[in-house]
Amino acid sequence: MAELLPDPVFFASLPKVYSSGSVILRDERDRVLIEKPSYRDHWLLPGGHVDPDEDVRMTARREVREELGLDIEVGRLLTVNWLPALVESGRPMGVHFVFDGGVIPSDVLEREVVLQESELEEWRLVEESQLHMLSTWGSRRALTAMRVLRGEEPADLIGFGG
């Protein structure tokens, strides 16, 4: 029996979606590691956009390795944020995944983080109350992920915004 091949016309007609993955990486005092990219005004969680040949968990691990020089195991999914398309700006729909990056003692982070200087200006550990340093959508994702980590709510879709 011949294998049915996907119809390229059908796939071309579907909306485009970009996807990214990041991590909540904490120290022993539950401070969250954030990074300041040189190409944005706000801070970000470690992570980035999915490449065509990888899944989103692989993306999160690769990005942490590239940006911070840390090879971590990416843990459980904490939250998903779906972003609608912004037709007027040309932005397609997006799906952003936030995973548990685990706990690394602050002295180990100080010793082992190697900042990707081509993209990042600095990194720091911040208290949960300082997560407003991220963008509005980034702080919403991070705060939701922290509540999930504490068991205050289940991992879930956090809806629109972005």
CSV table of C-alpha atoms in Angstrom, one decimal:
chain,number,residue,atom,x,y,z
A,1,MET,CA,0.0,0.0,0.0
A,2,ALA,CA,1.4,3.4,-1.0
A,3,GLU,CA,2.0,5.9,1.8
A,4,LEU,CA,-0.1,9.0,1.7
A,5,LEU,CA,2.1,12.1,1.6
A,6,PRO,CA,0.9,15.4,3.2
A,7,ASP,CA,-0.7,17.8,0.9
A,8,PRO,CA,1.8,20.8,0.7
A,9,VAL,CA,-1.0,23.1,-0.5
A,10,PHE,CA,-3.0,22.3,2.6
A,11,PHE,CA,0.0,22.8,5.0
A,12,ALA,CA,0.8,26.1,3.2
A,13,SER,CA,-2.7,27.3,4.0
A,14,LEU,CA,-2.4,26.8,7.7
A,15,PRO,CA,-1.5,29.7,10.0
A,16,LYS,CA,2.1,30.0,11.1
A,17,VAL,CA,3.0,29.6,14.7
A,18,TYR,CA,6.3,30.4,16.4
A,19,SER,CA,7.3,28.6,19.6
A,20,SER,CA,9.7,29.2,22.3
A,21,GLY,CA,10.8,27.7,25.6
A,22,SER,CA,12.4,29.0,28.8
A,23,VAL,CA,13.2,27.9,32.3
A,24,ILE,CA,12.7,29.0,35.8
A,25,LEU,CA,16.2,28.4,37.2
A,26,ARG,CA,16.5,29.0,40.9
A,27,ASP,CA,19.1,29.2,43.6
A,28,GLU,CA,18.9,27.7,47.1
A,29,ARG,CA,17.1,30.8,48.4
A,30,ASP,CA,14.4,30.5,45.6
A,31,ARG,CA,15.7,33.5,43.7
A,32,VAL,CA,15.1,33.3,40.0
A,33,LEU,CA,17.9,33.7,37.4
A,34,ILE,CA,17.1,36.3,34.8
A,35,GLU,CA,19.2,37.7,31.9
A,36,LYS,CA,19.4,41.1,30.2
A,37,PRO,CA,19.7,40.8,26.4
A,38,SER,CA,21.5,43.5,24.5
A,39,TYR,CA,18.7,43.7,22.0
A,40,ARG,CA,15.8,44.4,24.4
A,41,ASP,CA,14.9,46.9,27.0
A,42,HIS,CA,13.6,44.4,29.5
A,43,TRP,CA,15.0,41.3,31.2
A,44,LEU,CA,14.1,37.7,30.1
A,45,LEU,CA,14.0,34.2,31.5
A,46,PRO,CA,16.7,32.0,30.0
A,47,GLY,CA,15.4,30.5,26.8
A,48,GLY,CA,14.6,31.1,23.2
A,49,HIS,CA,12.9,30.2,19.9
A,50,VAL,CA,12.5,26.6,18.7
A,51,ASP,CA,14.7,25.6,15.8
A,52,PRO,CA,13.1,23.4,13.1
A,53,ASP,CA,14.8,20.2,14.1
A,54,GLU,CA,14.1,20.3,17.9
A,55,ASP,CA,11.3,20.1,20.4
A,56,VAL,CA,10.7,22.9,22.9
A,57,ARG,CA,12.3,21.1,25.8
A,58,MET,CA,15.5,20.6,23.7
A,59,THR,CA,15.3,24.3,22.9
A,60,ALA,CA,15.2,25.4,26.5
A,61,ARG,CA,18.2,23.2,27.3
A,62,ARG,CA,20.2,24.4,24.3
A,63,GLU,CA,19.5,28.0,25.0
A,64,VAL,CA,20.6,27.8,28.7
A,65,ARG,CA,23.8,26.1,27.5
A,66,GLU,CA,24.4,28.8,24.8
A,67,GLU,CA,23.4,31.8,26.9
A,68,LEU,CA,24.8,30.9,30.3
A,69,GLY,CA,27.2,28.0,29.7
A,70,LEU,CA,25.2,25.7,32.0
A,71,ASP,CA,24.1,22.2,30.9
A,72,ILE,CA,21.0,21.5,32.9
A,73,GLU,CA,18.3,18.9,32.8
A,74,VAL,CA,15.0,20.6,31.9
A,75,GLY,CA,12.3,19.5,34.2
A,76,ARG,CA,8.5,19.5,34.2
A,77,LEU,CA,6.3,21.8,32.2
A,78,LEU,CA,5.1,24.7,34.5
A,79,THR,CA,3.0,26.8,32.2
A,80,VAL,CA,2.1,27.5,28.6
A,81,ASN,CA,1.3,31.0,27.1
A,82,TRP,CA,-0.6,31.2,23.9
A,83,LEU,CA,-0.3,34.5,22.0
A,84,PRO,CA,-2.7,35.5,19.2
A,85,ALA,CA,-1.4,36.7,15.9
A,86,LEU,CA,-1.0,40.5,15.6
A,87,VAL,CA,-2.0,40.9,11.9
A,88,GLU,CA,-1.2,44.6,11.7
A,89,SER,CA,2.4,43.9,12.8
A,90,GLY,CA,2.8,40.6,10.9
A,91,ARG,CA,3.5,38.6,14.1
A,92,PRO,CA,2.1,35.1,13.8
A,93,MET,CA,0.5,33.2,16.6
A,94,GLY,CA,2.9,32.0,19.3
A,95,VAL,CA,3.2,29.4,22.0
A,96,HIS,CA,5.6,29.9,24.8
A,97,PHE,CA,6.5,27.0,27.2
A,98,VAL,CA,8.1,27.5,30.7
A,99,PHE,CA,9.8,24.6,32.3
A,100,ASP,CA,11.4,23.9,35.7
A,101,GLY,CA,15.1,24.5,35.3
A,102,GLY,CA,15.9,23.2,38.8
A,103,VAL,CA,17.9,24.6,41.7
A,104,ILE,CA,21.6,25.4,41.5
A,105,PRO,CA,23.3,26.9,44.5
A,106,SER,CA,24.3,30.6,44.0
A,107,ASP,CA,28.0,30.0,44.6
A,108,VAL,CA,28.0,27.4,41.8
A,109,LEU,CA,26.1,29.8,39.5
A,110,GLU,CA,28.7,32.6,40.3
A,111,ARG,CA,31.5,30.2,39.5
A,112,GLU,CA,30.0,28.4,36.4
A,113,VAL,CA,27.9,30.9,34.5
A,114,VAL,CA,29.6,32.0,31.3
A,115,LEU,CA,27.6,34.8,29.7
A,116,GLN,CA,27.0,34.7,26.0
A,117,GLU,CA,28.4,38.2,25.4
A,118,SER,CA,27.2,38.5,21.8
A,119,GLU,CA,23.5,38.6,23.0
A,120,LEU,CA,23.5,39.2,26.8
A,121,GLU,CA,24.7,42.1,28.9
A,122,GLU,CA,24.3,40.5,32.3
A,123,TRP,CA,22.5,38.0,34.5
A,124,ARG,CA,21.3,38.2,38.1
A,125,LEU,CA,19.3,36.3,40.7
A,126,VAL,CA,16.2,38.2,41.8
A,127,GLU,CA,13.5,37.7,44.4
A,128,GLU,CA,10.0,36.8,43.1
A,129,SER,CA,8.9,40.4,44.0
A,130,GLN,CA,11.5,41.7,41.5
A,131,LEU,CA,10.1,39.7,38.5
A,132,HIS,CA,8.5,42.9,37.3
A,133,MET,CA,12.0,43.5,35.7
A,134,LEU,CA,10.7,41.2,32.9
A,135,SER,CA,8.2,42.4,30.4
A,136,THR,CA,4.6,42.4,31.4
A,137,TRP,CA,4.0,39.0,29.6
A,138,GLY,CA,7.3,37.7,30.9
A,139,SER,CA,6.6,38.5,34.5
A,140,ARG,CA,3.1,37.0,34.2
A,141,ARG,CA,4.6,33.8,32.9
A,142,ALA,CA,7.3,33.7,35.6
A,143,LEU,CA,4.9,34.5,38.4
A,144,THR,CA,2.5,31.8,37.2
A,145,ALA,CA,5.4,29.3,37.0
A,146,MET,CA,6.4,30.1,40.6
A,147,ARG,CA,2.9,29.4,41.8
A,148,VAL,CA,2.9,26.1,40.0
A,149,LEU,CA,6.3,25.2,41.6
A,150,ARG,CA,4.8,25.9,45.0
A,151,GLY,CA,1.8,23.7,44.3
A,152,GLU,CA,-0.6,26.7,44.5
A,153,GLU,CA,-2.1,26.0,41.0
A,154,PRO,CA,-1.8,23.4,38.4
A,155,ALA,CA,0.3,23.7,35.2
A,156,ASP,CA,-2.0,25.2,32.6
A,157,LEU,CA,-2.5,27.5,29.7
A,158,ILE,CA,-2.3,31.1,30.9
A,159,GLY,CA,-4.2,32.5,27.9
A,160,PHE,CA,-3.7,35.5,25.7
A,161,GLY,CA,-1.3,38.4,26.0
A,162,GLY,CA,2.1,39.3,24.8
